[in-house]
Amino acid sequence: MDGSKIYQALESSEFFRGLGKMEIEKIAGLCREETFEPGQTIFRQGDTGDRIYIIAEGQVALERTMDLGTRKGNVEIGTIGKGRAFGCWSTLLGKPHSFLSSALCRKPTKAVFFNGTEIRALMLSNPALGFCILERLCFFLRDRIQSVYGAMEKI
């Protein structure tokens, strides 16, 4: 994936859509790509990590193992595709964190990823961009939490 495709993946993503060209170019400069095969585990619940992914093409399922006392099991939080984001968000806040779900590749997938600490440095150097990203993060996490609550109902 060349630089223009990374830029396009970011520009059309749920997380960065609507940002200015200069901001997306700065973020794109920090991104790399990775390809996953169907059935491949991208990360497991409990692993530590610092990557945040944007799906350029393909499909990934997010799953969580739950233990609610008498109710236990694995639930699919959701299956996400092109333009959707997933990964270790707390690295944007400068904190190490364990993944709260597992990510499993469902279809051949190309993803753009960046290291959260690199984006954090960019956010700190540009407070307006940092605020915009944190605001989007709040809405993104709200939606993901709603998905998790819906998944818990299935147990």
Backbone as a ProteinNet text record, in pm:
[ID]
protein_1_A
[PRIMARY]
MDGSKIYQALESSEFFRGLGKMEIEKIAGLCREETFEPGQTIFRQGDTGDRIYIIAEGQVALERTMDLGTRKGNVEIGTIGKGRAFGCWSTLLGKPHSFLSSALCRKPTKAVFFNGTEIRALMLSNPALGFCILERLCFFLRDRIQSVYGAMEKI
[TERTIARY]
86.2	0	90.5	72.6	156.7	97.1	169.8	128.8	-9.1	-43.5	-175.1	-287.1	-263.2	-365.9	-380.8	-270.1	-277.8	-358.2	-328.8	-403.2	-552.4	-587.5	-728.4	-795.2	-723.5	-780.7	-811.2	-721.4	-744.2	-857.2	-854.5	-953.4	-1096.1	-1110.8	-1245.2	-1281.4	-1191.7	-1218	-1316.3	-1385.8	-1479.9	-1409.9	-1285	-1214.3	-1152.7	-1104.7	-1035.7	-1112.9	-1227	-1306.9	-1336.1	-1315.1	-1345.1	-1227.1	-1117.5	-998.4	-940.5	-866.8	-803.9	-694.4	-663.2	-561.9	-427	-386.5	-255.7	-251.5	-359.8	-364	-357.1	-434.5	-433.1	-295.4	-232	-97.5	2.5	-7.9	81.5	59.5	-66.2	-99	-53.4	-78.7	-40	110.7	187.4	332.2	377.3	289.6	320.8	267.1	194.1	124.8	206.6	176.3	230.3	112.3	137.6	29.5	62.2	-44.3	-28.5	-142.1	-112.4	-210.2	-236.8	-364.9	-405.8	-486.2	-470.9	-543.9	-666.6	-769.2	-887.1	-846.6	-903.1	-872.4	-755.7	-680.8	-565	-610	-545.9	-570.6	-478.2	-536.8	-458.8	-403.9	-489.8	-446.4	-548.7	-506.9	-593.2	-629.1	-745.9	-788.8	-682.9	-641.6	-540.5	-399.7	-373.7	-242.7	-223.7	-100.5	-73.8	-34.3	-62.7	-30.8	-31.8	10.9	13.7	-33.2	-88.1	-131.4	-280.4	-311.7	-450.4	-460	-561	-575.9	-695.9	-682.7	-792.4	-801.3	-917.6	-933	-943.7	-849.9	-852.7	-942.2	-937.7	-1028.6	-1029.7	-1141.8	-1153.7	-1252.6	-1238.8	-1334.9	-1269.9	-1297.5	-1240.8	-1353.7	-1351.7	-1448.2	-1380.9	-1453.2	-1406.6	-1485.1	-1414.3	-1477.7	-1425.9	-1511.7	-1473.4	-1516.4	-1427.8	-1460.5	-1516.6	-1632.5	-1701.5	-1716.7	-1707.3	-1733.8	-1815.9	-1946.2	-2038.2	-2093.7	-2005.8	-2049.6	-2116.3	-2248.3	-2321.2	-2329.8	-2298.3	-2304.1	-2163.5	-2116.6	-1982.6	-1990.5	-1894.9	-1889.6	-1815.1	-1807.6	-1747.1	-1859.1	-1846.3	-1945.5	-1874.9	-1939.8	-1888.6	-1944.6	-1855	-1894.4	-1944.2	-1880.6	-1919.8	-1820.5	-1865.4	-1778	-1765.6	-1643.3	-1619.5	-1546.5	-1568.7	-1509.1	-1443.2	-1436.4	-1364.2	-1399	-1293.1	-1309.4	-1325	-1342.6	-1362.3	-1227.8	-1226.8	-1104.3	-1114.1	-999	-992.7	-849.1	-833	-698.4	-689.6	-571.1	-540.7	-544.5	-662.7	-688.1	-620.1	-596.2	-540.2	-398.4	-331.9	-199.1	-206.4	-323.4	-340.4	-335.4	-359.8	-358.9	-226.2	-131.8	-0.7	2	-94.5	-103.5	-95.4	-17.2	-17.8	-151.2	-189.6	-320.1	-324.7	-407.8	-432.8	-556.3	-553.6	-670	-787.6	-903.7	-1024.9	-1104.1	-1057.6	-1122.3	-1014.8	-1055.7	-968.9	-1014.5	-921.8	-953.6	-914.5	-1014.2	-993.9	-1030.4	-942.1	-964.8	-1068.6	-1172.2	-1278.3	-1259.5	-1209.8	-1184.3	-1043.5	-983.7	-852	-860	-767	-776.9	-644.8	-656	-543	-580.2	-487.6	-512.6	-395.4	-427.9	-329.3	-320.1	-200.7	-190.1	-88.9	-106.3	-11.1	7.4	119.2	151.6	84.2	7.2	-64.8	24.1	143.5	231.7	282.6	297.5	338.8	228.1	104.9	-8.2	-24.6	-0.4	-8	90.8	211.9	311	262.4	200.8	144	31.3	-52.5	-163.2	-111.4	-5.2	51.6	116.3	172.3	236.3	135.1	13.6	-92.8	-220.8	-240.6	-354.6	-491.5	-508.7	-638.2	-664.8	-563.6	-576.8	-597.4	-521.9	-535.7	-676.4	-736	-873.7	-969.1	-951.1	-1037.9	-1030.2	-910.3	-893.6	-955.5	-933.4	-992	-1144.4	-1199	-1344.1	-1399	-1332.4	-1374.2	-1359.3	-1253.2	-1232	-1347.7	-1396	-1508.7	-1631.9	-1664.9	-1781.3	-1757.9	-1636.7	-1602.3	-1617.3	-1562.4	-1569.7	-1713.2	-1791.8	-1933.3	-2002.1	-1978.7	-2041	-1990.2	-1860.1	-1804.8	-1860.9	-1875.9	-1932.8	-2076.8	-2152.7	-2289.9	-2290.8	-2195.2	-2184.8	-2152.9	-2065	-2028.9	-2150	-2224.1	-2344.7	-2443.7	-2459.8	-2548.2	-2499.1	-2368.5	-2310.4	-2330.1	-2319.1	-2336.2	-2476.8	-2573.5	-2711.1	-2726.6	-2634.3	-2641.8	-2594.3	-2524.6	-2471.3	-2584.3
-117	0	122.8	208.1	327.5	439.6	551.4	663.2	716.8	719.5	772.6	679.5	549.4	455.5	463.5	484.5	504.2	630.8	737.6	862.7	839	769.5	742.1	660.1	561.1	478.1	563.5	654.6	741.9	840.3	900.4	1002.6	946.6	821.3	762.3	686.2	685.8	609.9	682.2	605.4	662.5	754.6	729.7	802.7	933.9	937.1	1055.5	1130.6	1078.4	1143.8	1288.7	1379.5	1519.5	1600.4	1535.6	1612.1	1680.3	1785.1	1855.5	1773.1	1810.4	1738.7	1736.3	1848.1	1853.8	1762	1756.7	1669.5	1522.8	1486.8	1347.8	1311.1	1400.9	1373.5	1350.1	1428.7	1408.8	1271.3	1233.6	1102.9	991.7	1008.6	907.2	881.8	986	970.1	880.5	858.6	772.1	629.7	607.6	479.4	378.8	254.5	142.8	51.3	-47.9	-138.7	-281.5	-358.1	-499.8	-575.3	-695.8	-781.2	-902.1	-940.9	-1054.5	-1152.2	-1280.4	-1385.9	-1427.1	-1479.7	-1527.8	-1630.1	-1615.6	-1704.5	-1657.9	-1561.2	-1511.6	-1425.6	-1447.3	-1364.5	-1244	-1124.4	-1001.1	-969.3	-982	-974.6	-1047.9	-1085.4	-1158.7	-1071.9	-1095.1	-1029.2	-1054.7	-949.6	-960.9	-928	-936.8	-896.9	-747.7	-706	-562.3	-518.5	-394.4	-346.3	-195.7	-145.7	-1.4	38.5	-54.5	-26.4	4.6	96.5	125	101.3	26.4	-16.2	52.2	78	122.9	19.7	-39	-139.7	-70.3	-100.5	-47	-133.5	-263.8	-357.5	-486.9	-555.5	-680.7	-672	-766.4	-776.5	-841.3	-782.7	-829.6	-842.6	-951.6	-970.6	-938	-865.5	-837	-925.5	-1002.9	-1098.4	-1077	-1106.3	-1091.4	-1215.1	-1263.7	-1370.3	-1304.6	-1349.2	-1287.5	-1389	-1341.4	-1422.8	-1337.2	-1359.6	-1283.1	-1370.1	-1450.5	-1540	-1663.7	-1664.9	-1780.9	-1781.5	-1669.9	-1660.6	-1638.6	-1735.1	-1729.8	-1760.5	-1708.5	-1742.6	-1640.5	-1670.9	-1580.1	-1513.2	-1384.9	-1311.9	-1229.3	-1219.2	-1132.5	-993.3	-898.5	-759.7	-701	-740.8	-691.7	-733.6	-728.4	-751.5	-619.1	-577.3	-445.9	-459	-362.4	-366.2	-235.8	-210.9	-97.5	33.2	104.1	234.6	231.6	113.6	102.3	90.1	130.7	134.2	38.9	-11.5	-96.8	-97.6	-132.8	-142.4	-95	-54.6	-18.6	133.5	184.3	327.6	399.9	334.1	403.8	455.4	404.2	456.8	602.2	646.7	788.6	874.8	813.2	884.4	867.1	798.2	779	670.5	580.1	473.5	337.2	246	108.9	43.3	-50.1	-110.8	-247.3	-331.9	-463.5	-455.4	-532.6	-538.1	-597.5	-536.7	-581.8	-681	-707.3	-805.2	-867.4	-969.2	-1030.1	-982.8	-974.7	-936.5	-1052.4	-1102.7	-1217.3	-1179.2	-1209.5	-1176.8	-1272.2	-1217.9	-1298.7	-1314.2	-1209.7	-1209.9	-1157.2	-1181.2	-1121.3	-971.3	-923	-786.1	-712.4	-588.9	-495.7	-386.5	-358	-255.9	-159.5	-35.5	67.5	74.1	83.2	94.9	200.5	252.7	347.9	317.2	362.5	346.9	461.5	429	530.9	637.4	599.5	699	800.7	757.9	851.8	952.9	905.5	996.6	1088.7	1035.3	1119	1235.5	1208.8	1315.5	1420.3	1376.3	1468.3	1550.4	1485.4	1554.1	1659.6	1628.3	1723.7	1843.3	1819.3	1929.2	2016.9	1966.3	2040.6	2025.4	2111.1	2094.9	2093.7	2169.7	2169.3	2031.4	1973.2	1838.5	1738.7	1754.7	1664.9	1665.4	1784.3	1793.4	1723.2	1746.4	1684.4	1532.3	1478.1	1332.5	1278.6	1347	1300.4	1308.1	1409.7	1419.7	1302.3	1270.7	1156.4	1026.4	1018.7	900.2	880.7	987.8	978	919.1	969.2	917.1	772.7	745.3	610.1	510.8	546.4	456.2	441.2	546.7	535.9	429.8	435.6	338.5	196.9	183.3	50	-6.3	77.1	32.5	-13.5	56.9	14.5	-121.8	-146.8	-277.4	-386.9	-355.1	-453.9	-486.8	-385.5	-410.4	-497.6	-471.1	-553.3	-696.8	-714.5	-849	-922	-850.4	-914.3	-970	-908.5	-957.6	-1095.7	-1133	-1261.7	-1377.7	-1346.3	-1454.4	-1513.1
0	0	0	-97.8	-103.9	-19	-11.3	72.3	39.5	-89.7	-126.7	-80	-79.9	-32.1	119.6	189.4	334.9	363.3	290.1	306	282.7	174.4	142.1	251.7	305.6	412.9	535.3	569.6	685.1	657.8	540	505	506	467	461.4	589.2	687.5	810	900	982.5	1078.2	1177.2	1200.9	1305.4	1256.9	1133.5	1084	975.2	934.2	830.6	871.5	778.1	805.3	854.9	889.6	927.3	802.7	823.1	712.3	647	522.7	445.7	517.1	573.5	640.6	761.5	838.7	956.6	916.1	812.4	767.5	711.7	640.7	587.9	701.5	808.5	923.3	985.5	1002	1060	966	835.4	736.6	739.8	767.8	775.9	890	986.4	1100.7	1083.1	975	955.7	876.3	903.4	828.5	794.8	713.6	676.5	716.7	731.9	762.2	694.6	650.5	583.8	671.4	678.8	760.7	676.3	707.4	637.7	719.3	653.6	727.7	834	952.1	1063.3	1149.5	1101.5	1176.1	1293.9	1408.9	1526	1518.7	1524.6	1518.3	1657.1	1758.2	1897.5	1983.1	2102.5	2195.5	2315.6	2367.4	2490.8	2597.2	2665.1	2770.2	2723.8	2591.6	2540.4	2564.4	2574.8	2578.8	2437.7	2407.9	2274.7	2267.6	2153.8	2134.4	1995	1921.2	1784.6	1777.9	1687.8	1652.8	1502.1	1461.2	1322.7	1257.1	1127.1	1042.5	930.5	909.4	804.2	668.5	580.3	443.9	355.6	379.1	312	391.1	389	461.2	576.1	668.5	779.1	900.9	1017.6	1144.1	1246.3	1321.5	1430	1562.3	1646.8	1782.3	1876.9	1958.1	2048.9	2190.6	2286	2426.6	2503.2	2589.1	2681.8	2806.6	2849.6	2962.4	3075.5	3198.3	3316.4	3411.7	3408.3	3491.3	3603.9	3660.6	3768.2	3710.8	3710	3659	3507.3	3446.2	3299.8	3246.1	3165.6	3108.9	2959.8	2886.8	2745.3	2663.5	2535.2	2438.5	2361.1	2341.2	2263.5	2156.9	2044.4	1939.4	1962.8	1981.8	2003.1	1872.3	1765.1	1634	1529	1405.6	1291.9	1220	1197	1138.7	1005.9	919.5	787.1	750.2	621.9	565	636.5	673.9	736.5	887.2	942.9	1087.8	1158.9	1285.4	1364.4	1483	1525.8	1644.9	1696.2	1822.2	1876.7	2019.5	2059.4	2197.8	2214.9	2245.8	2249.5	2364.6	2473	2588.9	2563.5	2459.8	2428.3	2383.4	2336.1	2302.5	2427.8	2542.6	2670	2743.4	2679.2	2739	2845.5	2841.8	2941.7	2874.6	2931	2878.5	2911.4	2830	2851.6	2785.8	2839.2	2780.5	2691.5	2584.2	2496.3	2571.8	2556.9	2625.4	2542.7	2421.1	2334.7	2246.5	2173.7	2073.6	1936.8	1842.2	1704.9	1613.7	1538.9	1451.7	1309	1216.2	1077.3	1017.7	953.2	891.6	740.7	675.8	531.6	511.3	393.9	369.9	399.1	481	531.5	518	471.5	473.3	572.1	661.4	762.8	768.8	796	824.4	975.8	1030	1174.7	1211.6	1331.9	1387.3	1533.8	1584.3	1725.4	1800.8	1904.5	1979.5	2040	2083.1	2144.5	2041.9	1916.1	1811.1	1782.4	1777.7	1754.8	1876	1995.4	2115.4	2106.4	2061.5	2046.3	1946.6	1838	1740.4	1802.7	1882.7	1949.8	2046.8	2118.4	2214.3	2144.5	2027.6	1954.1	1881.4	1864.2	1795.9	1878.3	1979.9	2070.7	2002.3	1895.2	1825.4	1764.2	1702.7	1647.6	1760.8	1868.8	1983.1	2039.1	2052	2101.5	2006	1877.5	1777.1	1785.2	1796.5	1804.6	1933.1	2046	2172	2169.3	2104.9	2092.1	2011.2	1900.9	1819.6	1897.9	1977.9	2060.2	2157.8	2216.7	2310.4	2241.3	2123.9	2050.9	2007.2	1962.2	1919	2034.1	2150.8	2265.9	2315.9	2309.3	2346.1	2260.5	2130.8	2040.6	2066.7	2093.9	2119.3	2250.3	2352.8	2480.7	2460.7	2379.8	2351.1	2284.2	2194.5	2129.4	2230.5	2325.2	2427.6	2514.3	2554.8	2636.4	2559.5	2432.1	2350.3	2342.1	2330.9	2325.4	2457.6	2570.1	2702.3	2717.9	2655.8	2663.4	2601.6	2514.3	2444.4	2530.7	2639.5	2725	2808.3
[MASK]
+++++++++++++++++++++++++++++++++++++++++++++++++++++++++++++++++++++++++++++++++++++++++++++++++++++++++++++++++++++++++++++++++++++++++++++++++++++++++++

